[in-house]
Amino acid sequence: MPKPTDTDSPAIQGDIRLDSSVKSTMYYIGGVPVHFPFVPYPSQLGMMNHMIRALNKAQNTMIESPTGSGKSLALLCATLAWRQSFVVRQRKMQENVRQIITRFCMHNTMLLRSRYGSNGTDADPDKKPDAMETHASEKPDILSNNYSFVTLQARAQTLQSETVDFILDTSKKQTLVGLSKDDLATLGEYQDAGKSATQRPRIFFGTRTHKQVAQLVNELRSKTPYRLRTAVLGSRAQTCTHPKAKRAESVDDTCRQLRDDNNCGAYTGFRRVLGSKKLAEGGELEIWDLEDIVSVARPLVACSYYASRELAATAKLVFCPYNYILDPAVRKAAGIELEGNIVILDEAHNIENAARDAGSFEVSDLQLASLAHECSGMFDHGILRNEHLVLKSLADTLAAWLQRDGAAFEYCDYETQTSVWPKPECSVDTLLTDLALTPDYISQVKSAQAKIEDYIASLRTQSNEHGPEDPELLPRDKHVSAGALRVVEGLLRVLKHVAHGSKFATDFRIAVVRHPNPELRTSQKRKRQSVFESKPAFINTLSFWTMNPGVVFSEIAEQTRSIVLTSGTLSPLDSYASELQVDFASTLEANHVIAPSRFCALAVECGPSGVRLEAKYRTSDQLEFQDDVGEAIRAIAARSPDGMLVFMPSYALLNKLIARWEATGRLAEIRSHKTVFVEPQGGTKDQFDKLLLSYRKHLSEPNETGAVMFGVFRGKVSEGIDFSDHFCRTVVNIGIPFPAFKDVKVMLKREYNNEHTMLLNGSKWYDIQAFRAVNQALGRCLRHKDDWGAIIMLEARFVQNANIARLSKWVRGHMRVFGRFENAKQYLDAFYDERISEDAKDMPQVLDAEENVTIVLDE
């Protein structure tokens, strides 16, 4: 392997520092020097090469890389290395352009005077001066209008882009002294680059949860040598330290109220955090997570939430949950500007659904009544009476329509009734007209909202000027709440899209959903403050559902330089480009870093008694099927060491099988081999965390039985949790988790796709949702290169090649198909015996980073 020659810093440097105390090796990948903490896996080299090529070309790309392959570290190092290299190239180009402009000024002073000598007014390049060239040796002190040569040259340099345009336009009509063809080519390249010639791309790295954000921050801080100004955007629930807000049912609403009432000293002092030496460049917390900034803010009695927003405005790398990027309202509130920047969305397997949710909006009759009540109060106080009357009228009209008697609902289930527009007899345009939501009226609402927001902003400015000693300056009865304004903002956003003539008008379905008031289900629920003396029996919700995730995602793609979607389980990849309405110029499906001998993947057609294992709606009710699945689970549990996960398509099937096995004694037999844990339906995060802790604790203690966790696809167990090593040696999948066939949104989405030929048809879209959930569950085990485990598909449909092809690359290439359970069991037993034997004699080996290694990967 060739050695690098000279790794000294170039004369022109980027704006990201390298920490020499962090051990790393430099690799040239795609012409970019990438500093990596250890010898990269082949899959990591492939990912970094793929990433750098996409960023060089300002393209969008998708990368699927199995969990445990070092995906996050490779993405961070490749992106930061590319940005560093890009900034160096930018600065070199700007320096070259500066020198070319200097030569132009020295050799073409009459042109310089004609362009910038008259207070910077445009000159006519067709009008030639008497003497076209004044050479540098002449150097007149005064050229025109008392502007010195130095002043004019400085103006030409300051207006660099304008000067480049002038030089190139003039060069087409006459020869410019002192400039070569190469000089003009450089200027042309600068001109073609546009904003990207000067803009330093910022990186927005989004992932699914705050916990995953913290993991990314730790990877960057502890494993890479890259040091730069970073920030983390998080929720108030994660960062607020005000005791009243922390105890409140809604931290967000209480925080806003405390802020607007000027009753939060931490908010008024949040800028104290910005001056912390710990967070400054080179400080010990230069790369920080939410816990870090809270620890800095708390002793300063300062608000870490607003401090993090302020720091994010200038950070080169911003981490956040990806709804901060997808949701237009959240993005606006967080101050995220995407123009010309790079967006990386990790754990992006759910991005289509997340984008649809972000583009949709729902408001209940209770929220509308609250909005009307607040606006009425402002009217009574004489505050912007006309504007608040407009908003009250909107809220009253929609609430009355939602609560009207005799409404017909075409979709009804056990508790919920739904009516959807457009209907054969009523278009969306007709509905909007019936509700008086005409373009003129919507314009009035928008104008009223803007004036009210300006008014509240002026109150807040006055409050900040007077300081915290005047807590009554922004009293609650002087303005409507932030929650009320969010209702109006959300309505305006979707009404803009559904209005006649909008390019997204046909991409929405308007629905009225009526369901029982959940607060009346139990008398033990905490009573909430309300403007009503009694609670209604039903809640009516006005829903604007987008069927097209491209409504929000195409807007993001239009602004950004590049979008990178990545996950351990993006497969199947078919739907992303059409659903998101974004061109992905390249895709990469990386191999697993685990040697094939360390895992096995089996598909079994028939159970121990010969029953075909097909967990469909009809067959799953058959006792023979339930009993054979139970016996298969018992047999696998008897041989599988340590932890074991079993996934099913629904809680209904899970509960049905558990009840049957309890009745037949099969569950007791499983318990004789494994301690049984069952993922609960619903419940709080704390309850699930306690269950997961018990599962891990049991497996961490010496015992002979191990444990099995039963869960469902798309549930808490199947996504985002690391079950490495002994926490999961076996994953068993039962059935295929197709979305609920009669779910109203699913039916509408299938119909929508069938109506739009540029999309996957409804059936194919429906299938993809199921297999993507399967792939996500498969990734719970095999979390690093020394891990090992087995994947077992107790489902006859996975013996078909067409279904195997929909699994992730690292699984489908190693899938073994068995018609009989006995044969599969023999193969599985042999695998367990071999791995257990190898574990007993082998110790994990850690590779040290080699010194002075260069790997060159180009296109």
mmCIF file of C-alpha atoms in Angstrom, residues 75-252:
data_model
loop_
_atom_site.group_PDB
_atom_site.id
_atom_site.type_symbol
_atom_site.label_atom_id
_atom_site.label_comp_id
_atom_site.label_asym_id
_atom_site.label_seq_id
_atom_site.Cartn_x
_atom_site.Cartn_y
_atom_site.Cartn_z
ATOM 1 C CA LEU A 75 -20.682 9.560 7.172
ATOM 2 C CA LEU A 76 -19.308 12.091 9.656
ATOM 3 C CA CYS A 77 -15.689 11.750 8.540
ATOM 4 C CA ALA A 78 -16.503 11.781 4.825
ATOM 5 C CA THR A 79 -18.819 14.798 5.067
ATOM 6 C CA LEU A 80 -16.493 16.888 7.205
ATOM 7 C CA ALA A 81 -13.462 15.948 5.092
ATOM 8 C CA TRP A 82 -15.344 16.895 1.931
ATOM 9 C CA ARG A 83 -16.447 20.208 3.428
ATOM 10 C CA GLN A 84 -12.894 20.990 4.508
ATOM 11 C CA SER A 85 -11.612 20.206 1.013
ATOM 12 C CA PHE A 86 -14.447 22.189 -0.590
ATOM 13 C CA VAL A 87 -13.702 25.285 1.509
ATOM 14 C CA VAL A 88 -10.008 25.039 0.604
ATOM 15 C CA ARG A 89 -10.943 24.879 -3.098
ATOM 16 C CA GLN A 90 -13.322 27.803 -2.612
ATOM 17 C CA ARG A 91 -10.626 29.906 -0.999
ATOM 18 C CA LYS A 92 -8.101 29.024 -3.678
ATOM 19 C CA MET A 93 -10.581 30.003 -6.380
ATOM 20 C CA GLN A 94 -11.423 33.250 -4.595
ATOM 21 C CA GLU A 95 -7.733 34.059 -4.271
ATOM 22 C CA ASN A 96 -7.211 33.331 -7.967
ATOM 23 C CA VAL A 97 -10.181 35.514 -8.876
ATOM 24 C CA ARG A 98 -8.847 38.293 -6.648
ATOM 25 C CA GLN A 99 -5.489 38.171 -8.396
ATOM 26 C CA ILE A 100 -7.146 38.158 -11.842
ATOM 27 C CA ILE A 101 -9.248 41.188 -10.907
ATOM 28 C CA THR A 102 -6.095 42.931 -9.670
ATOM 29 C CA ARG A 103 -4.390 42.309 -13.025
ATOM 30 C CA PHE A 104 -7.475 43.500 -14.854
ATOM 31 C CA CYS A 105 -7.490 46.716 -12.832
ATOM 32 C CA MET A 106 -3.777 47.344 -13.383
ATOM 33 C CA HIS A 107 -3.884 46.826 -17.150
ATOM 34 C CA ASN A 108 -7.372 48.140 -17.993
ATOM 35 C CA THR A 109 -7.737 51.290 -15.928
ATOM 36 C CA MET A 110 -9.994 53.087 -18.405
ATOM 37 C CA LEU A 111 -12.448 50.186 -18.287
ATOM 38 C CA LEU A 112 -12.164 50.220 -14.528
ATOM 39 C CA ARG A 113 -12.990 53.937 -14.516
ATOM 40 C CA SER A 114 -15.909 53.467 -16.898
ATOM 41 C CA ARG A 115 -17.354 50.740 -14.661
ATOM 42 C CA TYR A 116 -16.742 52.095 -11.169
ATOM 43 C CA GLY A 117 -15.621 55.700 -11.586
ATOM 44 C CA SER A 118 -19.084 57.273 -11.528
ATOM 45 C CA ASN A 119 -20.329 56.250 -8.118
ATOM 46 C CA GLY A 120 -20.420 52.653 -9.251
ATOM 47 C CA THR A 121 -22.958 53.182 -12.049
ATOM 48 C CA ASP A 122 -23.012 50.725 -14.877
ATOM 49 C CA ALA A 123 -20.978 51.610 -17.916
ATOM 50 C CA ASP A 124 -21.740 50.705 -21.494
ATOM 51 C CA PRO A 125 -19.130 48.096 -22.465
ATOM 52 C CA ASP A 126 -19.815 48.859 -26.148
ATOM 53 C CA LYS A 127 -18.628 52.440 -25.698
ATOM 54 C CA LYS A 128 -14.831 52.347 -26.033
ATOM 55 C CA PRO A 129 -12.723 54.955 -24.247
ATOM 56 C CA ASP A 130 -10.142 56.926 -26.205
ATOM 57 C CA ALA A 131 -7.259 55.033 -24.681
ATOM 58 C CA MET A 132 -8.238 51.469 -23.999
ATOM 59 C CA GLU A 133 -5.276 50.518 -21.899
ATOM 60 C CA THR A 134 -3.414 52.315 -19.217
ATOM 61 C CA HIS A 135 -0.534 50.176 -18.116
ATOM 62 C CA ALA A 136 0.497 49.610 -14.537
ATOM 63 C CA SER A 137 3.559 51.794 -14.980
ATOM 64 C CA GLU A 138 1.317 54.841 -15.431
ATOM 65 C CA LYS A 139 -0.627 54.371 -12.177
ATOM 66 C CA PRO A 140 -2.636 57.617 -12.190
ATOM 67 C CA ASP A 141 -3.547 58.885 -8.739
ATOM 68 C CA ILE A 142 -6.922 60.248 -9.795
ATOM 69 C CA LEU A 143 -8.952 58.617 -12.540
ATOM 70 C CA SER A 144 -12.371 60.174 -12.334
ATOM 71 C CA ASN A 145 -14.621 61.952 -9.920
ATOM 72 C CA ASN A 146 -11.788 62.181 -7.371
ATOM 73 C CA TYR A 147 -11.685 58.367 -6.934
ATOM 74 C CA SER A 148 -8.141 57.078 -6.565
ATOM 75 C CA PHE A 149 -6.983 53.929 -8.309
ATOM 76 C CA VAL A 150 -6.796 52.168 -4.943
ATOM 77 C CA THR A 151 -10.412 53.087 -4.196
ATOM 78 C CA LEU A 152 -11.658 51.860 -7.562
ATOM 79 C CA GLN A 153 -9.718 48.632 -7.285
ATOM 80 C CA ALA A 154 -11.083 48.070 -3.796
ATOM 81 C CA ARG A 155 -14.595 48.604 -5.152
ATOM 82 C CA ALA A 156 -13.956 46.070 -7.920
ATOM 83 C CA GLN A 157 -12.740 43.535 -5.372
ATOM 84 C CA THR A 158 -15.628 44.189 -3.003
ATOM 85 C CA LEU A 159 -18.167 43.695 -5.798
ATOM 86 C CA GLN A 160 -16.359 40.570 -6.924
ATOM 87 C CA SER A 161 -19.232 38.759 -8.636
ATOM 88 C CA GLU A 162 -20.326 41.930 -10.408
ATOM 89 C CA THR A 163 -16.764 42.574 -11.576
ATOM 90 C CA VAL A 164 -16.403 39.011 -12.892
ATOM 91 C CA ASP A 165 -19.613 39.412 -14.913
ATOM 92 C CA PHE A 166 -18.335 42.709 -16.320
ATOM 93 C CA ILE A 167 -14.947 41.267 -17.299
ATOM 94 C CA LEU A 168 -16.484 38.235 -19.011
ATOM 95 C CA ASP A 169 -19.067 40.326 -20.872
ATOM 96 C CA THR A 170 -16.383 42.766 -22.029
ATOM 97 C CA SER A 171 -14.022 39.960 -23.072
ATOM 98 C CA LYS A 172 -16.584 38.816 -25.645
ATOM 99 C CA LYS A 173 -16.275 42.177 -27.442
ATOM 100 C CA GLN A 174 -12.640 43.105 -27.070
ATOM 101 C CA THR A 175 -9.300 41.782 -25.952
ATOM 102 C CA LEU A 176 -8.399 42.544 -22.353
ATOM 103 C CA VAL A 177 -4.772 43.313 -21.664
ATOM 104 C CA GLY A 178 -3.094 41.272 -18.948
ATOM 105 C CA LEU A 179 -5.637 38.420 -18.898
ATOM 106 C CA SER A 180 -5.022 35.005 -20.450
ATOM 107 C CA LYS A 181 -7.493 32.425 -21.698
ATOM 108 C CA ASP A 182 -6.864 30.484 -18.488
ATOM 109 C CA ASP A 183 -7.763 33.564 -16.470
ATOM 110 C CA LEU A 184 -11.033 33.945 -18.322
ATOM 111 C CA ALA A 185 -11.718 30.219 -17.904
ATOM 112 C CA THR A 186 -11.209 30.590 -14.148
ATOM 113 C CA LEU A 187 -13.615 33.518 -14.078
ATOM 114 C CA GLY A 188 -16.125 31.477 -16.086
ATOM 115 C CA GLU A 189 -15.867 28.649 -13.576
ATOM 116 C CA TYR A 190 -16.426 31.134 -10.765
ATOM 117 C CA GLN A 191 -19.445 32.578 -12.552
ATOM 118 C CA ASP A 192 -20.935 29.127 -13.218
ATOM 119 C CA ALA A 193 -20.523 28.193 -9.572
ATOM 120 C CA GLY A 194 -22.860 31.025 -8.562
ATOM 121 C CA LYS A 195 -23.556 31.184 -4.831
ATOM 122 C CA SER A 196 -21.623 27.961 -4.205
ATOM 123 C CA ALA A 197 -18.410 29.807 -5.072
ATOM 124 C CA THR A 198 -18.663 31.781 -1.844
ATOM 125 C CA GLN A 199 -21.188 30.005 0.398
ATOM 126 C CA ARG A 200 -19.748 27.686 3.023
ATOM 127 C CA PRO A 201 -22.152 24.716 3.076
ATOM 128 C CA ARG A 202 -23.571 23.965 6.493
ATOM 129 C CA ILE A 203 -24.439 20.396 7.413
ATOM 130 C CA PHE A 204 -27.754 19.414 8.999
ATOM 131 C CA PHE A 205 -27.534 15.880 10.338
ATOM 132 C CA GLY A 206 -30.958 14.563 11.285
ATOM 133 C CA THR A 207 -31.874 11.283 12.885
ATOM 134 C CA ARG A 208 -34.967 9.799 14.464
ATOM 135 C CA THR A 209 -34.618 10.439 18.213
ATOM 136 C CA HIS A 210 -32.761 12.604 20.716
ATOM 137 C CA LYS A 211 -30.945 9.495 21.935
ATOM 138 C CA GLN A 212 -29.567 8.816 18.467
ATOM 139 C CA VAL A 213 -28.505 12.467 18.208
ATOM 140 C CA ALA A 214 -26.500 12.024 21.424
ATOM 141 C CA GLN A 215 -24.824 8.934 19.947
ATOM 142 C CA LEU A 216 -23.780 10.886 16.847
ATOM 143 C CA VAL A 217 -22.330 13.695 18.973
ATOM 144 C CA ASN A 218 -20.355 11.154 20.987
ATOM 145 C CA GLU A 219 -19.000 9.531 17.797
ATOM 146 C CA LEU A 220 -17.793 12.893 16.504
ATOM 147 C CA ARG A 221 -16.311 13.998 19.805
ATOM 148 C CA SER A 222 -14.606 10.812 20.952
ATOM 149 C CA LYS A 223 -13.587 9.052 17.734
ATOM 150 C CA THR A 224 -12.803 11.661 15.091
ATOM 151 C CA PRO A 225 -10.133 14.382 15.063
ATOM 152 C CA TYR A 226 -12.468 16.917 13.431
ATOM 153 C CA ARG A 227 -13.171 19.997 15.523
ATOM 154 C CA LEU A 228 -15.658 22.653 14.442
ATOM 155 C CA ARG A 229 -18.522 24.736 15.728
ATOM 156 C CA THR A 230 -21.466 22.368 16.247
ATOM 157 C CA ALA A 231 -24.913 22.661 17.763
ATOM 158 C CA VAL A 232 -27.778 20.391 18.760
ATOM 159 C CA LEU A 233 -31.438 21.285 18.386
ATOM 160 C CA GLY A 234 -33.737 19.625 20.877
ATOM 161 C CA SER A 235 -37.136 19.997 22.449
ATOM 162 C CA ARG A 236 -38.034 22.026 25.502
ATOM 163 C CA ALA A 237 -38.789 18.757 27.276
ATOM 164 C CA GLN A 238 -35.095 17.863 26.861
ATOM 165 C CA THR A 239 -33.614 21.238 27.806
ATOM 166 C CA CYS A 240 -35.998 23.303 29.953
ATOM 167 C CA THR A 241 -34.993 23.628 33.614
ATOM 168 C CA HIS A 242 -37.816 25.882 34.842
ATOM 169 C CA PRO A 243 -39.563 23.948 37.651
ATOM 170 C CA LYS A 244 -43.066 25.065 36.648
ATOM 171 C CA ALA A 245 -42.599 24.124 32.998
ATOM 172 C CA LYS A 246 -41.026 20.762 33.854
ATOM 173 C CA ARG A 247 -44.065 19.823 35.946
ATOM 174 C CA ALA A 248 -46.583 21.035 33.373
ATOM 175 C CA GLU A 249 -48.583 18.757 31.119
ATOM 176 C CA SER A 250 -47.293 20.704 28.107
ATOM 177 C CA VAL A 251 -43.732 21.944 28.593
ATOM 178 C CA ASP A 252 -43.910 23.811 25.269
#
